[in-house]
Coordinates of C-alpha atoms in Angstrom, one line a residue:
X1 CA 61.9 32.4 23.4
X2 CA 64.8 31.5 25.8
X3 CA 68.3 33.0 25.4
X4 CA 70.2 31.1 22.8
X5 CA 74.4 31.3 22.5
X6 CA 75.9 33.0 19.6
X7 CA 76.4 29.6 17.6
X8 CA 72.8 28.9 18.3
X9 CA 71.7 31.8 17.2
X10 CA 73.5 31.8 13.5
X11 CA 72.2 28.6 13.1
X12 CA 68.7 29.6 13.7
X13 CA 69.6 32.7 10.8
X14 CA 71.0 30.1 8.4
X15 CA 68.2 28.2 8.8
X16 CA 65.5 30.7 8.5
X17 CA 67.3 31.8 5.2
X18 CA 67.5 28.9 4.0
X19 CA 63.7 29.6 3.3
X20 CA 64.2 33.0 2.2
X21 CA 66.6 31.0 -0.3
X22 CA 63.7 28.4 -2.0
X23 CA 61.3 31.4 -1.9
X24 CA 63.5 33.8 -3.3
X25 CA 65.1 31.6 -5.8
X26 CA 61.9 30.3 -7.1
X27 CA 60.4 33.4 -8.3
X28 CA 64.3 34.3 -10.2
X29 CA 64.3 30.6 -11.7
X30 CA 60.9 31.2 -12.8
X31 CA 61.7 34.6 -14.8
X32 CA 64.2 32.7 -16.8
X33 CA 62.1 30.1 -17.7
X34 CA 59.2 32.4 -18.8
X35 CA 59.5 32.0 -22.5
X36 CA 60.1 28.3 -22.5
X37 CA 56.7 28.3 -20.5
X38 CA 54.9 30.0 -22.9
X39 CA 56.5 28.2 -25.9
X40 CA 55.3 25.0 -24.2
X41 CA 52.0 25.9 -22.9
X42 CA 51.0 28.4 -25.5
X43 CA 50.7 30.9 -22.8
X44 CA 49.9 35.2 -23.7
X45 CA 51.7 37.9 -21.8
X46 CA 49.1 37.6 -19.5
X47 CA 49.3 34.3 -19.4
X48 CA 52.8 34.7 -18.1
X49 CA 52.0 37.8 -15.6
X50 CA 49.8 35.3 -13.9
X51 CA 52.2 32.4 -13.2
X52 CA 54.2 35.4 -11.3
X53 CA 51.2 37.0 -9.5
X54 CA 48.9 33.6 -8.9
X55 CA 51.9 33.4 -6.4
X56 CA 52.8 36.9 -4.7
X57 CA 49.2 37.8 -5.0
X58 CA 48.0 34.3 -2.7
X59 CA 51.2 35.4 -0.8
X60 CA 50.6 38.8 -0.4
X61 CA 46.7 38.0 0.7
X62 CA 47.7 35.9 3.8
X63 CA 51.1 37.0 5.1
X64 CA 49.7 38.8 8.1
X65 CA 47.5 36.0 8.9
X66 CA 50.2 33.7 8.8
X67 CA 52.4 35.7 10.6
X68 CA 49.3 36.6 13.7
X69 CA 48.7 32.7 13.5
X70 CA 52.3 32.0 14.3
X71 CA 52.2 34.8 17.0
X72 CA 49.0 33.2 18.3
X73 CA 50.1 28.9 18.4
X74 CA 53.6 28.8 17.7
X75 CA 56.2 30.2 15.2
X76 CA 58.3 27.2 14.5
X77 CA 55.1 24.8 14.0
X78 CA 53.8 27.4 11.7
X79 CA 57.6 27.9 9.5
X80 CA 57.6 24.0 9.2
X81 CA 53.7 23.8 8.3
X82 CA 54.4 26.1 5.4
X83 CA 58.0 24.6 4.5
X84 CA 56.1 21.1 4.4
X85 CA 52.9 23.1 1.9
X86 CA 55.4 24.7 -0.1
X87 CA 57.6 21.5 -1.1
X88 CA 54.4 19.7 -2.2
X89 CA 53.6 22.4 -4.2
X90 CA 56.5 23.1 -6.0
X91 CA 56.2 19.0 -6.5
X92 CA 52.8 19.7 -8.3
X93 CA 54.0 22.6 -10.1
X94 CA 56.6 20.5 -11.6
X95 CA 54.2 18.1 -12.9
X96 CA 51.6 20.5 -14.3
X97 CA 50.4 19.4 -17.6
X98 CA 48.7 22.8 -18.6
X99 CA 48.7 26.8 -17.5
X100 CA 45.6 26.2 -16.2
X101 CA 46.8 24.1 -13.7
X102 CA 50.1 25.1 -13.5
X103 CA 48.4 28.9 -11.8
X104 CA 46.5 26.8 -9.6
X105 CA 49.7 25.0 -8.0
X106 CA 51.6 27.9 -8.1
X107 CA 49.0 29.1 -5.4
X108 CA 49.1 26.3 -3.7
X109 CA 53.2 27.4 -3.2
X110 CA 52.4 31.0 -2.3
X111 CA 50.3 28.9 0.9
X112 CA 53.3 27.3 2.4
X113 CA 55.4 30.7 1.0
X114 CA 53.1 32.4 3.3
X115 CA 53.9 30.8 6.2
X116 CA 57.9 31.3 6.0
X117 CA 59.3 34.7 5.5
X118 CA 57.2 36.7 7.5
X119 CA 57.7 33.5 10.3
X120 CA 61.5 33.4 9.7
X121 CA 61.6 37.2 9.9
X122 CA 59.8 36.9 13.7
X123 CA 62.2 33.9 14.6
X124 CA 65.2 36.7 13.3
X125 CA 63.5 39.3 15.4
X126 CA 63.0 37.7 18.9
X127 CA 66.5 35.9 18.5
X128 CA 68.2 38.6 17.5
X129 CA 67.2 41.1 20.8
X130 CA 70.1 43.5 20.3
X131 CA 69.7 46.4 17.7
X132 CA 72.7 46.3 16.3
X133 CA 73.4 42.4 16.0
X134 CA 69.5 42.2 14.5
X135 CA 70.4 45.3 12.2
X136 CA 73.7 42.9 10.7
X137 CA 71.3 39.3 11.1
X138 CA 69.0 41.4 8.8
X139 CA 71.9 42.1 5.8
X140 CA 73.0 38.9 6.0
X141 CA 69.0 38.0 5.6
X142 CA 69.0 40.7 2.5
X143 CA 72.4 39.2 1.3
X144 CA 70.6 35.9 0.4
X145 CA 68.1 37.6 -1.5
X146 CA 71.0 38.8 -3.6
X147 CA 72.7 34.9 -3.7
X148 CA 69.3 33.9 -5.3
X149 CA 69.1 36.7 -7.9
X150 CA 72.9 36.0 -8.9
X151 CA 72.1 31.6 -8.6
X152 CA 68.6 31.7 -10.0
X153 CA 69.1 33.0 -13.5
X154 CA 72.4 30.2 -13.9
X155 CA 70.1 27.6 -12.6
X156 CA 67.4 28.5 -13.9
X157 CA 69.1 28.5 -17.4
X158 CA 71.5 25.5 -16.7
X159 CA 68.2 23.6 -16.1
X160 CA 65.7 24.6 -18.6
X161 CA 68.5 24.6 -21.1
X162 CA 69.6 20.8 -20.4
X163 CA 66.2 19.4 -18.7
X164 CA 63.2 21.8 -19.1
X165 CA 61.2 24.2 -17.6
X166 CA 59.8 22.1 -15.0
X167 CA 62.8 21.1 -13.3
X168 CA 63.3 24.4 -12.2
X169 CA 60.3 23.4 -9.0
X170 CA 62.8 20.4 -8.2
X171 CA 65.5 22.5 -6.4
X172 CA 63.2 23.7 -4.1
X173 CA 62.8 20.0 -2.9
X174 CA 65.9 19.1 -0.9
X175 CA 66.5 22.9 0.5
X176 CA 63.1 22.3 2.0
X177 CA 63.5 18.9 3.5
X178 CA 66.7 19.9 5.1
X179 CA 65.1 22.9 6.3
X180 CA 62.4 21.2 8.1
X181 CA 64.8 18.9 9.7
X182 CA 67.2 21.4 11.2
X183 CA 64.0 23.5 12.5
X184 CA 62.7 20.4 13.9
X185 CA 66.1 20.0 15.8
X186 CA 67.3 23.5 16.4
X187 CA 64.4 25.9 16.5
X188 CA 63.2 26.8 19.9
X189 CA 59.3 27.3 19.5
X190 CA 57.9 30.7 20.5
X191 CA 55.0 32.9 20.6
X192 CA 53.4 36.0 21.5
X193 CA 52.8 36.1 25.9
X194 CA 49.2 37.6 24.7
X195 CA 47.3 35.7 21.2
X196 CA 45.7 37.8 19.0
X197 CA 42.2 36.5 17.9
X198 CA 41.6 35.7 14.5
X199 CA 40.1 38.6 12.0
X200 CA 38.0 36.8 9.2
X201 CA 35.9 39.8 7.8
X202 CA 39.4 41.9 7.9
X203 CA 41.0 38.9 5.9
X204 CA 38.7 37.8 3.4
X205 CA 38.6 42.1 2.7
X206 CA 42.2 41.9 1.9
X207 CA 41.9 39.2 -0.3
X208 CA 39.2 40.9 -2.0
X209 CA 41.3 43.8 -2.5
X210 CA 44.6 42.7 -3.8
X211 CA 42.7 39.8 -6.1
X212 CA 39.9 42.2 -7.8
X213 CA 43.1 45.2 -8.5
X214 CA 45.1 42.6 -9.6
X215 CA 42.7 41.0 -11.8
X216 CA 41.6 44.8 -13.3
X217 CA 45.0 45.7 -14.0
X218 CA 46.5 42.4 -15.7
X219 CA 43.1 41.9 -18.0
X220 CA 42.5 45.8 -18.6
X221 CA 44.2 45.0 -22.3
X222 CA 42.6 42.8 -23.3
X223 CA 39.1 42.4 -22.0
X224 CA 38.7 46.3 -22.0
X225 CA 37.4 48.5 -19.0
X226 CA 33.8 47.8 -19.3
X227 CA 35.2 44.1 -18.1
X228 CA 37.2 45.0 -15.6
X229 CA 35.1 47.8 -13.8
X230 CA 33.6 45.8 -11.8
X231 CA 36.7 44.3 -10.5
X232 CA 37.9 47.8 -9.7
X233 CA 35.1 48.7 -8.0
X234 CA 35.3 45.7 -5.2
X235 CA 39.0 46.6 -5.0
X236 CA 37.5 50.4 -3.8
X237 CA 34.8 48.5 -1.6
X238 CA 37.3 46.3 -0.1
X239 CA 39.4 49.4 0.7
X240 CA 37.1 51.6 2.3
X241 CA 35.5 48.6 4.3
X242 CA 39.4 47.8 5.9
X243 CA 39.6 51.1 6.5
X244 CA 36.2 51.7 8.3
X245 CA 36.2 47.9 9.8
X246 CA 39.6 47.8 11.1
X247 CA 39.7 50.2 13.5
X248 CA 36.3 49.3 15.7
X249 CA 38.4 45.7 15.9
X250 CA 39.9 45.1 19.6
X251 CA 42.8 43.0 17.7
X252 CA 42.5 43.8 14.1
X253 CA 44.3 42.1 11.3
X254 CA 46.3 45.6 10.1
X255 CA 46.4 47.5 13.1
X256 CA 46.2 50.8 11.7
X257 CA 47.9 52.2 14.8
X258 CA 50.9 51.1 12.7
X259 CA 50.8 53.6 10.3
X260 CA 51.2 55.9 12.9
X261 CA 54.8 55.8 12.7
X262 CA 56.2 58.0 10.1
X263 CA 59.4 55.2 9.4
X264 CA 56.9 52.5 9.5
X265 CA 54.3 54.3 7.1
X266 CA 57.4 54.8 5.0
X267 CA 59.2 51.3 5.1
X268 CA 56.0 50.1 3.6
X269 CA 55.8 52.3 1.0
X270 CA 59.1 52.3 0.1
X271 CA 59.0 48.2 0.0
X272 CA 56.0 48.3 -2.3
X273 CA 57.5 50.7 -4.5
X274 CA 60.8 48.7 -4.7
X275 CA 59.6 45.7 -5.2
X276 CA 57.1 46.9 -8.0
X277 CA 60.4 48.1 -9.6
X278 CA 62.1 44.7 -9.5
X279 CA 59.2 42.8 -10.4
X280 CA 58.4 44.7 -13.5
X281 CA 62.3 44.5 -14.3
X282 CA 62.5 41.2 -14.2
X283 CA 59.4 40.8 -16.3
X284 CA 60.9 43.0 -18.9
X285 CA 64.2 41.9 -19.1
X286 CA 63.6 38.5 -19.0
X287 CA 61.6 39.2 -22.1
X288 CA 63.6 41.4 -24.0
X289 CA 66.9 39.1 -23.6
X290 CA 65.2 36.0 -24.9
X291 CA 62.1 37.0 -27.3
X292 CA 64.0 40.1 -28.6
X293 CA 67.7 39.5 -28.4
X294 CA 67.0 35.9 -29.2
X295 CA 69.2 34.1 -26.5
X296 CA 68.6 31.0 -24.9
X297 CA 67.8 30.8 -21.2
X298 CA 71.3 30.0 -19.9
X299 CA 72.9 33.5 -21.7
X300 CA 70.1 35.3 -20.5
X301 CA 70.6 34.4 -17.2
X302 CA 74.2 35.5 -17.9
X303 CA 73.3 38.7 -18.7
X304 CA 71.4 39.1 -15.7
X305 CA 74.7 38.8 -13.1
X306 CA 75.4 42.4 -13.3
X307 CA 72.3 42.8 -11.8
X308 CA 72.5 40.0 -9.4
X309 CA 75.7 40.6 -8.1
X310 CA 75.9 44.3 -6.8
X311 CA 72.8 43.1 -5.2
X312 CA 74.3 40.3 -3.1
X313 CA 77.4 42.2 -2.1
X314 CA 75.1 45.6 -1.1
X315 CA 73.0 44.1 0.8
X316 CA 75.3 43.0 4.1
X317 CA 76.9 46.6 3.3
X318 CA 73.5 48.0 3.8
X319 CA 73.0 46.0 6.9
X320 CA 76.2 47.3 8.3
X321 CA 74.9 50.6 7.8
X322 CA 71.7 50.4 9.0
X323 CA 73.3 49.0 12.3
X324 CA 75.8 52.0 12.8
X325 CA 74.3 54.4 11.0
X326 CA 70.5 53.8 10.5
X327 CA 68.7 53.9 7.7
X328 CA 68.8 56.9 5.6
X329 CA 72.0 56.3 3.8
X330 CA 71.2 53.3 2.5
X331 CA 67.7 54.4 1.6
X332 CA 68.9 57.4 -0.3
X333 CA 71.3 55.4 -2.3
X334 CA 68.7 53.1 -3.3
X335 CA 66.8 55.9 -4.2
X336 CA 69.2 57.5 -6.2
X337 CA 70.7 54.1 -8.2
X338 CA 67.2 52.5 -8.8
X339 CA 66.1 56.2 -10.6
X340 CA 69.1 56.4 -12.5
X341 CA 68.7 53.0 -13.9
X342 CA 64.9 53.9 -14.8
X343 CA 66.2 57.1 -16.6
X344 CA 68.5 55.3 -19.0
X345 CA 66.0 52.6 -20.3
X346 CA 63.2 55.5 -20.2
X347 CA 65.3 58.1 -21.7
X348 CA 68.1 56.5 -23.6
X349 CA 67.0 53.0 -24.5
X350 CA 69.7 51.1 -22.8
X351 CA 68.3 48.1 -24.0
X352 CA 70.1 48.9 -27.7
X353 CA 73.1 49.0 -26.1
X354 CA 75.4 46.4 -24.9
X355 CA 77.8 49.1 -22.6
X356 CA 74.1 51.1 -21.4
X357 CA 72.3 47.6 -20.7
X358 CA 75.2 46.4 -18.5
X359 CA 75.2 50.1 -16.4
X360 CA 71.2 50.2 -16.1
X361 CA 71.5 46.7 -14.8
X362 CA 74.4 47.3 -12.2
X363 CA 72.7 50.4 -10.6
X364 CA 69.9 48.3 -10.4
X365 CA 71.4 46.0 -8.4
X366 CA 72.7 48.8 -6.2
X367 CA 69.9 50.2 -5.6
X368 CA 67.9 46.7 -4.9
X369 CA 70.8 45.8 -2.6
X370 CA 70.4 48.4 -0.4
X371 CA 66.7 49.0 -0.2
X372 CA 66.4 45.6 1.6
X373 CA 68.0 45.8 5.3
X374 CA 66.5 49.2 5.9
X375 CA 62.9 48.1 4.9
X376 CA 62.9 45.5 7.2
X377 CA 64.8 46.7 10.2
X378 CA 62.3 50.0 9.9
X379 CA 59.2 47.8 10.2
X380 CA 60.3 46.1 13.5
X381 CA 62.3 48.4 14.8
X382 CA 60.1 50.5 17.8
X383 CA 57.3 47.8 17.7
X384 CA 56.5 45.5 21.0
X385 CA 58.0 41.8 20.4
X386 CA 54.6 40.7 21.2
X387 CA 53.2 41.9 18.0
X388 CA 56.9 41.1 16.0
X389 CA 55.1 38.8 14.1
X390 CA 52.4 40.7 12.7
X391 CA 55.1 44.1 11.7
X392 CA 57.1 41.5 9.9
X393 CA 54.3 40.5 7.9
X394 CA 53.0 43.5 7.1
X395 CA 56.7 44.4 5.9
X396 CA 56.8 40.8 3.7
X397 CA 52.8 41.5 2.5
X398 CA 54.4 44.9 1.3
X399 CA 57.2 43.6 -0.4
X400 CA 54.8 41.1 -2.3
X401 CA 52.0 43.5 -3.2
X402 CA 54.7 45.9 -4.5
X403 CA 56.1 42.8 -6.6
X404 CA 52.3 41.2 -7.8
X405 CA 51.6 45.2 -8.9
X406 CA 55.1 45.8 -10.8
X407 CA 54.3 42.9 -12.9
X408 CA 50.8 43.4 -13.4
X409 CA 51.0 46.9 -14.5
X410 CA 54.3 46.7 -16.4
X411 CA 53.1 43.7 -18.3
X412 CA 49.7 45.3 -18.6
X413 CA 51.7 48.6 -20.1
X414 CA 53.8 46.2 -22.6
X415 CA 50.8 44.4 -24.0
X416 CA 48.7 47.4 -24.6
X417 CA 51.9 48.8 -26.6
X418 CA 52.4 45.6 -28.3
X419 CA 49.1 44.8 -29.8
X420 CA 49.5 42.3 -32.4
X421 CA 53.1 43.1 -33.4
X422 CA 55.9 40.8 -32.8
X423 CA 57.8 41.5 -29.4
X424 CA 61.1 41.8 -31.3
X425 CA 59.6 44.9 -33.5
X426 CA 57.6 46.8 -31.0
X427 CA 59.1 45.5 -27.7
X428 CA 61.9 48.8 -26.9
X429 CA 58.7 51.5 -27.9
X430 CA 56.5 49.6 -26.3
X431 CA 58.6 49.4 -22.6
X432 CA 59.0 53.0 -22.5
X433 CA 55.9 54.1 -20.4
X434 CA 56.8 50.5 -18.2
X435 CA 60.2 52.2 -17.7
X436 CA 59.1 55.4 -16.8
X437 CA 56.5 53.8 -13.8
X438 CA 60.3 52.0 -12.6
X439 CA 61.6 55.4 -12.6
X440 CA 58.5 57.1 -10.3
X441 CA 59.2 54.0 -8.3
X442 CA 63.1 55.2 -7.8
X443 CA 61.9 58.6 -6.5
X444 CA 59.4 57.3 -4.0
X445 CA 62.3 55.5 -2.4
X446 CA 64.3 58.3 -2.5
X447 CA 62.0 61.2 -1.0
X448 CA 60.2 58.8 1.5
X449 CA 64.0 57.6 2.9
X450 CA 64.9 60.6 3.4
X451 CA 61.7 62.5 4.9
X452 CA 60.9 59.2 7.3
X453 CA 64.2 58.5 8.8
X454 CA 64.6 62.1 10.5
X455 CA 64.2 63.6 13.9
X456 CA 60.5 64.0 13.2
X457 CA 59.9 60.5 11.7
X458 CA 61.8 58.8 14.5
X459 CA 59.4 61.1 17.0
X460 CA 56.3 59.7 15.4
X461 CA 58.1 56.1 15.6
X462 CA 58.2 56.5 19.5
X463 CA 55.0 58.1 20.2
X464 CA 53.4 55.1 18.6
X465 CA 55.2 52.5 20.1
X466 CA 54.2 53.7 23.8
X467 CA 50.5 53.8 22.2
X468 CA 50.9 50.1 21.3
X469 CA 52.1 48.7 24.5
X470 CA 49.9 51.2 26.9
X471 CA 47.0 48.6 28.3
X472 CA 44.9 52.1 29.0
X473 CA 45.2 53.0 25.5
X474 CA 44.3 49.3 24.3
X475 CA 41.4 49.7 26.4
X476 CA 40.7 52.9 25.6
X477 CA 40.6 51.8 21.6
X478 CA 38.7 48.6 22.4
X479 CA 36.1 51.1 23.8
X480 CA 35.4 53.3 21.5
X481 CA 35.5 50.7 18.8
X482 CA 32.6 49.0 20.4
X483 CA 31.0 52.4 21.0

């Protein structure tokens, strides 16, 4: 990618957010609108989980092959293929006359979703060469994040309230056209100086994986485990076969050699475990305002800004940070915040009170604002550009696993605790064991930040990246792959 000026560069950022923002507010619109959907379509919890995870699961299935493709022909024709995919299914979501259907399309998003963030996030990365200025690009990426959790609720119940629940898949219609225009205009193309070859068997594995877990955990209440064992067991054969199939590959699709890197290794686990958090948050809240508390999409979505808003204003903070001062700081407050907000659901049943709601859902949002920058600035940082691409989608596949699996086992925990009471009866009792699982999610982020961003962790970072960009040792792997 050639050497842009300053101006060009923050236009190239406002424009890859600008996909972040369509992404990110569809998934916040859509938790609002949750209860109107299954009103309408007569939809079960499960029903609901799977209008979530149709999408992050699809999305979490082919990030890194979207982002080796885009590596491999062309970053900016791959961002505008998936910004083109992704308007035209947000167009057929909006005109889905059943669930059925409705799943289907939402898939059909999570195709063109697949080809954006993890794209955007390698346009960020090779723009942005200097640490520092990448580390602040990078909060300012986070910060939107936080503009769509505190915009998405208000739209989301301005429009269901005063059009319906399908209107919700218009907004993403315009963002998107004028994104592909701008990228047509002002996006240099770019990709790796060395393709990667395609990885099939590694890729339909990983599909295998995250669809048969996915599948065992959302329908483990109500088909039973005789159902769903079989699902769980290709889950364990897709595992084992990555792990044993991956690393004979020249040019795998998850270079294992990653996980190497003791802040890398961490950043992923930390990004699952955070976004499981916030998924299953958002699953539960959403449900609790509106089919416990009784309120109508627009107050619930009112009740959600003290969660929104710490989250956009963290986030650049945590950026800034993560420039000057690197990542454990923010990490451990993230930790800390996102635990402490588990605790008082879990412990105290915040939900029955109007003054312990409103704290579990600010430190929420403290903690989701500055788990962000860190995360992804941790997953690039110490890699080779050439392979930018492929970190950054491992980062994004992490972030959408960790979401697809917060939902399916929080809203798998809440319908096996329901039964066949009434959600405004059984719902608090019921969400206890969901908010515990948030909590353990909290401490992961909290012991991993701070044991991976040491003197140690940062050794293991270096040591891996010379590994990566040594020809001998690429060699020297191809060889005994083969062997």
């Amino acid at each position: 990618m050639p050497e842009l000026s300053h101006r060009r560069r923050l236009l190239v950022l406002a424009i890859c957010c600008m996909s972040l923002l369509i992404v990110s507010l569809d998934n916040t619109v859509l938790n609002v609108a949750l209860p109107s959907m299954q009103r309408e379509l007569h939809a079960t919890t499960s029903g609901l989980q799977w209008t979530i995870d149709a999408y992050t699961l699809v999305l979490a299935s082919l990030l890194m092959l979207a982002g080796s493709t885009a590596d491999r022909i062309g970053r900016k024709r791959v961002f505008m293929s998936g910004l083109v995919v992704f308007s035209i299914g947000s167009l057929l979501c909006s005109l889905a006359p059943n669930l059925t259907l409705l799943v289907v399309f939402r898939m059909v998003q999570a195709v063109g979703g697949s080809m954006l963030n993890p794209v955007a996030m390698s346009i960020i990365t090779n723009t942005f060469t200097d640490a520092r200025e990448r580390a602040r690009a990078i909060g300012v990426w986070g910060a939107v994040v936080g503009i769509s959790m505190a915009a998405g609720p208000l739209v989301g119940g301005l429009l269901v309230e005063s059009v319906g629940w399908r209107s919700i898949f218009w907004v993403n219609l315009p963002v998107g056209l004028a994104a592909l225009l701008l990228t047509l205009r002002f996006v240099p193309e770019s990709r790796a100086p060395r393709a990667r070859r395609p990885d099939p068997v590694g890729q339909v594995l990983v599909i295998a994986l995250f669809g048969s877990l996915t599948y065992a955990i959302i329908e483990a209440p109500d088909s039973g485990a005789a159902t769903v064992a079989p699902f769980a067991a290709v889950a364990l054969a897709a595992l084992i076969g990555l792990l044993w199939y991956e690393p004979r590959r020249q040019e795998p699709l998850i270079d294992l050699r990653f996980f190497h890197s003791a802040p890398f290794s961490g950043a992923t686990v930390i990004a699952i475990s955070a976004f499981a958090a916030l998924g299953g948050f958002l699953f539960l809240s959403t449900l609790y305002l509106q089919n416990v508390r009784g309120l109508d999409a627009l107050h619930a979505g009112l009740w959600m800004l003290p969660m929104a808003l710490p989250t956009f204003l963290c986030a650049p903070l945590s950026g800034r940070l993560v420039g000057t001062r690197g990542p454990r700081l923010p990490l451990l407050v993230a930790g800390a915040a996102i635990t402490a907000s588990g605790v008082m659901f879990a412990a105290f049943s915040a939900e029955t009170s109007d003054a312990t709601l409103l704290l579990g859902y600010v430190l929420f949002g403290i903690g989701f604002g500055f788990v962000n920058a860190p995360i992804t600035n941790t997953a690039v940082s110490g890699m080779p550009r050439a392979q930018a691409g492929v970190a950054a989608a491992v980062a994004s596949t992490s972030r959408q696993l960790g979401q697809t699996l917060g939902v399916a086992v929080l809203g798998a925990v809440l319908a096996s605790g329901i039964g066949r009471s009434s959600y405004k009866d059984a719902f608090v009792e019921a969400a206890g064991p969901g908010w515990w699982i948030l909590t353990g999610c909290g401490v992961a982020v909290l012991v991993l930040g701070f044991v991976t961003s040491g003197r140690w962790a940062h050794g293991t970072a270096d040591r891996t990246a010379e590994k990566l960009e040594s020809p001998e040792v690429r060699q020297a792997v191809g060889a005994s792959g083969r062997a």
